[in-house]
Short mmCIF file of C-alpha atoms and ligand atoms in Angstrom, two decimals:
data_model
loop_
_atom_site.label_atom_id
_atom_site.label_comp_id
_atom_site.label_asym_id
_atom_site.label_seq_id
_atom_site.Cartn_x
_atom_site.Cartn_y
_atom_site.Cartn_z
CA MET A 1265 -28.90 1.87 -6.39
CA TYR A 1266 -25.46 2.87 -7.68
CA ILE A 1267 -22.65 0.62 -6.47
CA TRP A 1268 -19.50 2.43 -5.37
CA ARG A 1269 -16.07 0.83 -5.60
CA CYS A 1270 -15.36 1.88 -2.04
CA ASP A 1271 -17.51 3.41 0.72
CA LEU A 1272 -15.87 4.67 3.91
CA THR A 1273 -18.99 5.97 5.65
CA LYS A 1274 -20.30 2.68 7.08
CA GLN A 1275 -17.11 2.03 9.02
CA THR A 1276 -17.12 5.58 10.38
CA GLU A 1277 -20.77 5.34 11.46
CA MET A 1278 -20.03 2.14 13.36
CA LEU A 1279 -17.15 3.74 15.28
CA LEU A 1280 -18.57 7.25 15.60
CA GLU A 1281 -19.20 7.32 19.37
CA GLN A 1282 -15.67 6.12 20.15
CA LEU A 1283 -14.12 8.50 17.62
CA LEU A 1284 -15.96 11.47 19.12
CA GLN A 1285 -14.96 10.45 22.64
CA GLU A 1286 -11.27 10.28 21.64
CA THR A 1287 -11.56 13.57 19.76
CA LYS A 1288 -12.86 15.27 22.87
CA GLU A 1289 -10.10 13.78 24.99
CA VAL A 1290 -7.35 14.92 22.62
CA LEU A 1291 -8.81 18.40 22.12
CA LEU A 1292 -9.09 18.99 25.86
CA SER A 1293 -5.64 17.50 26.60
CA GLY A 1294 -3.84 20.52 25.18
CA LYS A 1295 -1.27 18.16 23.60
CA TYR A 1296 -1.61 17.69 19.86
CA ILE A 1297 1.80 16.66 18.54
CA LEU A 1298 4.17 13.91 19.80
CA GLY A 1299 2.11 12.90 22.81
CA LYS A 1300 0.75 9.79 24.49
CA LYS A 1301 -1.74 8.83 21.77
CA LEU A 1302 1.07 8.56 19.23
CA GLU A 1303 3.27 6.57 21.64
CA ARG A 1304 0.40 4.18 22.27
CA PHE A 1305 -0.36 3.72 18.58
CA GLU A 1306 3.31 3.14 17.75
CA GLU A 1307 3.49 0.37 20.37
CA GLU A 1308 0.26 -1.19 19.14
CA PHE A 1309 1.25 -1.04 15.49
CA ALA A 1310 4.69 -2.55 16.11
CA ALA A 1311 3.00 -5.36 18.08
CA TYR A 1312 0.41 -5.86 15.34
CA THR A 1313 3.01 -6.10 12.56
CA GLY A 1314 5.30 -8.28 14.65
CA THR A 1315 8.18 -5.79 14.56
CA ARG A 1316 10.13 -4.16 17.39
CA TYR A 1317 9.57 -0.51 16.52
CA ALA A 1318 7.10 1.74 14.73
CA VAL A 1319 7.56 5.45 13.99
CA GLY A 1320 4.47 7.47 13.07
CA VAL A 1321 4.96 10.03 10.29
CA ALA A 1322 2.80 12.42 8.28
CA SER A 1323 2.12 10.26 5.20
CA GLY A 1324 3.05 7.08 3.38
CA THR A 1325 5.13 9.06 0.91
CA GLU A 1326 7.20 10.55 3.72
CA ALA A 1327 7.46 7.15 5.39
CA ILE A 1328 9.23 5.88 2.25
CA TYR A 1329 11.30 9.04 1.89
CA LEU A 1330 12.49 8.95 5.52
CA ALA A 1331 13.21 5.20 5.38
CA LEU A 1332 15.37 5.74 2.29
CA VAL A 1333 17.22 8.60 4.00
CA ALA A 1334 17.74 6.49 7.14
CA ALA A 1335 19.09 3.70 4.90
CA GLY A 1336 21.68 6.16 3.59
CA VAL A 1337 20.17 6.86 0.15
CA LYS A 1338 21.52 10.14 -1.23
CA HIS A 1339 21.74 12.28 -4.34
CA GLY A 1340 23.37 10.31 -7.15
CA ASP A 1341 22.40 6.87 -5.81
CA GLU A 1342 20.02 4.52 -7.58
CA VAL A 1343 16.92 2.87 -6.11
CA ILE A 1344 15.26 -0.01 -7.95
CA THR A 1345 11.46 -0.21 -7.91
CA THR A 1346 8.47 -1.23 -10.02
CA PRO A 1347 6.91 0.95 -12.73
CA PHE A 1348 3.50 -0.53 -11.85
CA THR A 1349 2.72 1.24 -8.58
CA ALA A 1350 1.19 4.39 -7.14
CA ILE A 1351 2.98 7.66 -7.99
CA PRO A 1352 4.16 8.27 -4.37
CA THR A 1353 6.54 5.30 -4.47
CA PHE A 1354 8.40 7.29 -7.11
CA SER A 1355 7.93 10.71 -5.46
CA ALA A 1356 9.65 9.44 -2.33
CA ILE A 1357 12.71 8.30 -4.30
CA LEU A 1358 12.83 11.62 -6.14
CA MET A 1359 12.76 13.54 -2.83
CA THR A 1360 16.02 11.87 -1.76
CA GLY A 1361 17.79 13.07 -4.92
CA ALA A 1362 18.40 9.47 -5.97
CA LYS A 1363 17.50 8.10 -9.38
CA ALA A 1364 14.60 5.68 -9.70
CA VAL A 1365 15.48 2.64 -11.81
CA PHE A 1366 12.60 0.40 -12.85
CA ALA A 1367 12.41 -3.38 -13.16
CA ASP A 1368 9.46 -5.21 -14.71
CA ILE A 1369 6.74 -7.12 -12.85
CA ASN A 1370 5.48 -10.67 -12.71
CA PRO A 1371 2.20 -10.60 -14.69
CA LEU A 1372 0.40 -12.96 -12.28
CA THR A 1373 1.18 -11.22 -9.00
CA TYR A 1374 1.85 -7.67 -10.34
CA THR A 1375 4.82 -7.42 -7.97
CA ILE A 1376 8.41 -6.75 -9.02
CA ASP A 1377 10.16 -9.71 -10.66
CA PRO A 1378 13.34 -10.58 -8.68
CA ASN A 1379 15.05 -11.80 -11.87
CA SER A 1380 14.57 -8.50 -13.65
CA VAL A 1381 15.78 -6.67 -10.51
CA ALA A 1382 19.10 -8.50 -10.61
CA ASP A 1383 19.74 -7.19 -14.15
CA LYS A 1384 19.34 -3.56 -13.07
CA ILE A 1385 21.94 -3.49 -10.31
CA THR A 1386 24.90 -1.18 -10.86
CA SER A 1387 27.66 0.15 -8.63
CA LYS A 1388 25.33 3.06 -7.79
CA THR A 1389 22.42 0.92 -6.58
CA LYS A 1390 21.79 1.65 -2.92
CA ALA A 1391 18.39 0.10 -2.26
CA LEU A 1392 15.57 -2.10 -3.54
CA LEU A 1393 12.05 -0.79 -3.02
CA PRO A 1394 9.52 -3.54 -3.79
CA VAL A 1395 5.80 -2.75 -3.44
CA HIS A 1396 3.32 -5.24 -1.94
CA LEU A 1397 0.77 -4.23 -4.55
CA PHE A 1398 -3.00 -4.63 -4.02
CA GLY A 1399 -2.12 -6.49 -0.80
CA GLN A 1400 -0.07 -9.16 -2.58
CA MET A 1401 3.35 -9.53 -0.96
CA ALA A 1402 6.39 -9.33 -3.26
CA GLU A 1403 8.81 -12.29 -3.50
CA MET A 1404 10.71 -11.37 -0.35
CA ASP A 1405 13.07 -14.36 -0.04
CA GLU A 1406 14.43 -13.82 -3.55
CA LEU A 1407 14.64 -10.04 -3.12
CA ARG A 1408 16.42 -10.42 0.24
CA GLN A 1409 18.95 -12.72 -1.45
CA VAL A 1410 19.59 -10.21 -4.24
CA ALA A 1411 20.00 -7.41 -1.69
CA ASN A 1412 22.39 -9.45 0.46
CA ARG A 1413 24.45 -10.60 -2.52
CA HIS A 1414 25.03 -7.00 -3.61
CA GLY A 1415 25.21 -5.43 -0.15
CA ILE A 1416 22.26 -3.11 -0.74
CA LYS A 1417 19.30 -2.19 1.45
CA LEU A 1418 15.79 -3.58 1.11
CA ILE A 1419 12.93 -1.19 1.94
CA GLU A 1420 9.32 -2.41 1.66
CA ASP A 1421 6.50 -0.24 0.36
CA ALA A 1422 3.72 -1.72 2.50
CA ALA A 1423 1.21 1.07 1.84
CA GLN A 1424 -1.30 -1.48 0.52
CA SER A 1425 -0.46 -4.53 2.64
CA HIS A 1426 -1.68 -3.98 6.21
CA GLY A 1427 -2.10 -7.49 7.63
CA SER A 1428 -0.85 -9.33 4.52
CA LEU A 1429 1.51 -12.25 5.11
CA TYR A 1430 4.48 -13.78 3.31
CA LYS A 1431 5.44 -17.18 4.75
CA GLY A 1432 3.68 -16.24 7.98
CA SER A 1433 5.18 -12.78 8.51
CA GLN A 1434 4.06 -9.26 7.76
CA ALA A 1435 6.04 -6.54 5.99
CA GLY A 1436 8.90 -5.35 8.18
CA ALA A 1437 10.21 -8.88 8.78
CA PHE A 1438 12.10 -8.91 5.48
CA GLY A 1439 13.42 -5.44 4.71
CA GLU A 1440 15.50 -3.12 6.86
CA MET A 1441 12.30 -1.08 7.13
CA ALA A 1442 8.70 -1.30 5.87
CA CYS A 1443 6.64 1.79 5.09
CA TYR A 1444 2.92 2.11 5.65
CA SER A 1445 0.36 4.65 4.55
CA PHE A 1446 -2.84 5.35 6.48
CA TYR A 1447 -4.43 7.34 3.67
CA PRO A 1448 -8.21 7.06 4.26
CA THR A 1449 -8.87 4.34 1.66
CA LYS A 1450 -6.09 1.99 2.80
CA ASN A 1451 -7.05 -1.12 4.79
CA LEU A 1452 -6.16 0.86 7.92
CA GLY A 1453 -7.04 4.46 7.15
CA ALA A 1454 -6.92 7.70 9.14
CA PHE A 1455 -9.21 10.73 8.71
CA GLY A 1456 -6.54 12.60 6.84
CA ASP A 1457 -2.93 11.89 5.90
CA ALA A 1458 -0.79 9.62 8.06
CA GLY A 1459 1.92 6.97 7.74
CA ALA A 1460 4.41 4.86 9.70
CA ILE A 1461 7.68 3.00 9.32
CA VAL A 1462 8.29 -0.29 11.12
CA THR A 1463 11.69 -1.86 11.73
CA ASN A 1464 13.44 -4.41 13.93
CA GLN A 1465 16.65 -2.40 14.15
CA LYS A 1466 17.21 0.14 16.90
CA GLU A 1467 19.63 2.25 14.85
CA TYR A 1468 16.98 2.92 12.17
CA TYR A 1469 14.35 3.58 14.83
CA ASP A 1470 16.57 6.19 16.49
CA GLN A 1471 17.38 7.82 13.13
CA LEU A 1472 13.74 7.96 12.07
CA LYS A 1473 12.63 9.59 15.32
CA LEU A 1474 15.19 12.33 14.75
CA LEU A 1475 14.48 12.68 11.02
CA ARG A 1476 10.73 13.21 11.46
CA ASN A 1477 11.24 15.99 14.00
CA TYR A 1478 13.76 18.43 12.41
CA GLY A 1479 16.65 16.22 13.55
CA GLN A 1480 16.11 17.37 17.13
CA GLU A 1481 17.68 15.33 19.90
CA ALA A 1482 16.25 17.68 22.50
CA LEU A 1483 14.31 20.91 22.15
CA TYR A 1484 16.28 23.31 19.88
CA ARG A 1485 19.25 20.92 19.66
CA THR A 1486 19.65 19.20 16.30
CA VAL A 1487 22.15 16.40 15.67
CA ILE A 1488 21.21 15.67 12.05
CA ASN A 1489 19.18 17.49 9.39
CA GLY A 1490 15.57 16.38 9.41
CA ILE A 1491 12.13 17.57 8.39
CA ASN A 1492 8.70 17.98 9.95
CA SER A 1493 6.82 14.72 9.39
CA ARG A 1494 4.86 13.76 12.48
CA LEU A 1495 1.72 11.69 12.93
CA ASP A 1496 -0.52 13.93 15.04
CA GLU A 1497 -2.35 12.93 18.22
CA LEU A 1498 -5.84 12.97 16.71
CA GLN A 1499 -4.93 10.70 13.81
CA ALA A 1500 -2.97 8.40 16.15
CA ALA A 1501 -6.00 8.13 18.45
CA TYR A 1502 -8.28 7.30 15.51
CA LEU A 1503 -5.83 4.72 14.19
CA SER A 1504 -5.69 2.97 17.59
CA ILE A 1505 -9.46 2.59 17.52
CA LYS A 1506 -9.45 1.25 13.97
CA LEU A 1507 -6.45 -1.07 14.39
CA LYS A 1508 -8.52 -3.30 16.69
CA HIS A 1509 -10.85 -4.02 13.76
CA LEU A 1510 -8.25 -4.48 11.04
CA ASP A 1511 -8.08 -8.29 11.14
CA HIS A 1512 -11.86 -8.57 11.09
CA TRP A 1513 -12.11 -6.10 8.20
CA ASN A 1514 -9.48 -8.05 6.26
CA GLU A 1515 -11.49 -11.23 6.87
CA GLN A 1516 -14.59 -9.55 5.50
CA ARG A 1517 -12.63 -8.54 2.38
CA SER A 1518 -11.38 -12.10 2.05
CA HIS A 1519 -14.94 -13.42 2.31
CA LEU A 1520 -16.01 -11.09 -0.52
CA ALA A 1521 -12.98 -12.20 -2.57
CA GLY A 1522 -14.20 -15.78 -2.07
CA ILE A 1523 -17.60 -14.85 -3.52
CA TYR A 1524 -16.00 -13.16 -6.53
CA TYR A 1525 -13.82 -16.24 -7.04
CA GLN A 1526 -16.81 -18.60 -6.91
CA GLN A 1527 -18.78 -16.49 -9.34
CA LEU A 1528 -16.03 -15.60 -11.81
CA ASN A 1529 -13.36 -18.28 -11.87
CA HIS A 1530 -14.73 -20.04 -14.96
CA LEU A 1531 -14.74 -16.85 -17.05
CA SER A 1532 -11.83 -15.79 -19.24
CA VAL A 1533 -10.71 -13.08 -16.83
CA GLN A 1534 -7.61 -13.34 -14.65
CA LEU A 1535 -8.50 -13.18 -10.95
CA PRO A 1536 -6.13 -12.12 -8.13
CA CYS A 1537 -3.49 -14.76 -7.69
CA GLU A 1538 -3.52 -16.91 -4.54
CA LEU A 1539 -0.06 -18.23 -3.69
CA THR A 1540 0.20 -20.98 -1.10
CA TYR A 1541 2.81 -19.06 0.93
CA THR A 1542 1.19 -15.61 0.97
CA ARG A 1543 -2.03 -14.25 2.42
CA GLN A 1544 -3.29 -11.08 0.87
CA ASN A 1545 -5.49 -8.44 2.44
CA TYR A 1546 -7.46 -7.67 -0.76
CA HIS A 1547 -6.71 -3.97 -0.49
CA VAL A 1548 -8.32 -3.81 -3.92
CA TYR A 1549 -9.82 -6.67 -5.94
CA VAL A 1550 -8.18 -6.46 -9.34
CA ILE A 1551 -9.14 -8.61 -12.31
CA ARG A 1552 -7.59 -8.44 -15.74
CA THR A 1553 -8.95 -8.86 -19.25
CA GLN A 1554 -8.10 -7.67 -22.74
CA LYS A 1555 -11.66 -6.32 -22.96
CA ARG A 1556 -11.04 -4.07 -19.96
CA ASP A 1557 -12.30 -0.77 -21.38
CA ALA A 1558 -15.49 -2.29 -22.80
CA LEU A 1559 -16.14 -4.15 -19.54
CA GLN A 1560 -15.64 -1.01 -17.49
CA GLN A 1561 -18.07 0.92 -19.67
CA PHE A 1562 -20.63 -1.89 -19.51
CA LEU A 1563 -20.43 -2.01 -15.71
CA GLU A 1564 -20.75 1.77 -15.46
CA GLU A 1565 -23.94 1.54 -17.54
CA GLN A 1566 -25.19 -1.05 -15.04
CA GLY A 1567 -24.56 1.41 -12.20
CA ILE A 1568 -21.34 -0.20 -10.98
CA GLN A 1569 -18.23 1.86 -10.31
CA THR A 1570 -14.83 0.33 -11.04
CA ASN A 1571 -11.34 1.84 -11.02
CA ILE A 1572 -8.15 1.39 -12.97
CA TYR A 1573 -5.06 0.95 -10.82
CA TYR A 1574 -2.95 2.04 -12.69
CA PRO A 1575 -3.66 3.44 -16.15
CA ILE A 1576 -0.10 4.56 -16.96
CA PRO A 1577 3.14 2.92 -15.80
CA LEU A 1578 5.54 5.29 -14.05
CA HIS A 1579 8.16 5.15 -16.81
CA LEU A 1580 5.63 6.52 -19.33
CA GLN A 1581 4.24 9.35 -17.18
CA LYS A 1582 4.77 12.77 -18.81
CA SER A 1583 6.52 14.05 -15.70
CA ASN A 1584 9.06 11.22 -15.97
CA ALA A 1585 10.16 11.85 -19.56
CA PHE A 1586 13.47 13.03 -18.10
CA LEU A 1587 14.27 9.44 -17.13
CA GLY A 1588 14.54 8.58 -20.83
CA TYR A 1589 12.45 5.42 -20.87
CA ASN A 1590 10.39 4.32 -23.90
CA HIS A 1591 7.29 2.34 -24.76
CA GLY A 1592 8.19 -1.34 -24.68
CA ASP A 1593 10.82 -1.03 -21.95
CA PHE A 1594 8.65 -2.83 -19.37
CA PRO A 1595 6.15 -4.87 -21.40
CA GLU A 1596 4.46 -6.62 -18.47
CA ALA A 1597 3.82 -3.38 -16.58
CA GLU A 1598 2.53 -1.75 -19.76
CA ARG A 1599 0.21 -4.67 -20.53
CA ALA A 1600 -1.10 -4.69 -16.95
CA CYS A 1601 -1.98 -0.99 -17.27
CA GLU A 1602 -4.14 -1.83 -20.29
CA GLU A 1603 -5.91 -4.81 -18.74
CA VAL A 1604 -6.50 -4.33 -15.00
CA LEU A 1605 -9.82 -3.38 -13.43
CA ALA A 1606 -10.64 -3.04 -9.72
CA LEU A 1607 -14.11 -4.26 -8.70
CA PRO A 1608 -16.12 -2.92 -5.75
CA MET A 1609 -14.48 -4.08 -2.49
CA TYR A 1610 -14.62 -2.73 1.07
CA PRO A 1611 -15.17 -4.60 4.34
CA GLU A 1612 -18.76 -3.54 4.97
CA MET A 1613 -19.88 -4.30 1.43
CA ASP A 1614 -22.98 -6.50 1.35
CA PRO A 1615 -22.10 -9.91 -0.17
CA GLU A 1616 -25.19 -9.40 -2.35
CA ILE A 1617 -23.32 -6.59 -4.08
CA ALA A 1618 -20.45 -8.93 -5.00
CA ILE A 1619 -23.04 -11.27 -6.51
CA ARG A 1620 -24.74 -8.44 -8.42
CA VAL A 1621 -21.39 -7.22 -9.79
CA SER A 1622 -20.46 -10.79 -10.78
CA LYS A 1623 -23.80 -11.26 -12.54
CA ALA A 1624 -23.18 -8.12 -14.57
CA ILE A 1625 -19.72 -9.38 -15.56
CA LYS A 1626 -21.18 -12.75 -16.60
CA GLN A 1627 -23.79 -10.90 -18.63
CA PHE A 1628 -20.97 -9.00 -20.37
CA TYR A 1629 -19.33 -12.30 -21.29
CA LYS A 1630 -22.76 -13.69 -22.25
CA TYR A 1631 -22.13 -16.59 -19.91
C1 LIG B 2726 -0.94 5.12 -0.89
C2 LIG B 2726 0.39 4.68 -1.35
C3 LIG B 2726 1.57 5.38 -1.01
C4 LIG B 2726 1.62 6.73 -0.38
O1 LIG B 2726 0.88 6.99 0.67
P1 LIG B 2726 0.37 8.47 1.05
O2 LIG B 2726 -0.03 8.24 2.46
O3 LIG B 2726 -0.78 8.79 0.15
O4 LIG B 2726 1.49 9.41 0.93
C5 LIG B 2726 2.79 4.82 -1.39
N1 LIG B 2726 2.85 3.68 -2.08
C6 LIG B 2726 1.75 2.99 -2.45
C7 LIG B 2726 1.91 1.72 -3.20
C8 LIG B 2726 0.48 3.48 -2.11
O5 LIG B 2726 -0.60 2.81 -2.49
#
């Protein structure tokens, strides 16, 4: 039996009756955009994340874009982020007309290194955009201090950190805003594209609600220039159903991570880092080794799918040649791209699979 890195069908099967019931209700309600299902989900998601407000939008990319716009980021400004992240972190910056400036990562946590951030700040820097990568929270106290010292905004890319904690709090407690994606494979995933921004500040909440709906204060009356980026009623209804299971699903992931740890910690591979003051949601289970490519091929031959997040750092992507970066500019991010490998991990995965995958890895290392 082939082992997939991620399988979404089991979760859907378990919730199918409820999902169909909600679908029927929404379809027959005649209200598909900006209705009660979205309002309910926004309240639930704000409560879940421990923030005052949530605003549902059309994707994680647009969540970041709209948060940057609400924070005042404009053409000509600079936004500092990590080169070791998903493309959309960068796309969102580009959409604002600002320039993305990269800072290298910490090789143990894969998150942006606050010391290298401080070196990149110029008079044009408007915001820091750390990413809580693979579910590991970035060093928020240090980043908040840097932001405060320079009077710049802190926006969190929380697209991979639903339920993760830093010193007891979730994303949204540290930055002006935190941006979530509900892309289907995220820890909380919709059945299509969806995203949300959470914040504790009313002024951002008010701005974001205008920005996602053409800037309309009332029907056909615009007070600012906005776009169309709304989380629709069907997706909101599905997300409400799934949100109730998120903590349990994260616990299941954590249990699987425990099995991987037990099986693999004596091998010469680097396992996900466990800091005493963070709790990660194991969005993906990423190991690293200099024999990455050979290991991946070996596992594929054993019928085990793995993935590489991410094979190319953003500063070396062809499309980003215009930024003028070179090989060697961010050595830790570049090295991570050559060494990381994501093992099979999803909440419903049978623990036996984690053991089988581990056995194959031990076989590779002839242990
Ligand atoms: C998934 C993801 C996004 C973008 O989300 P979409 O909903 O696909 O637009 C942004 N940043 C990171 C780190 C992501 O993993």
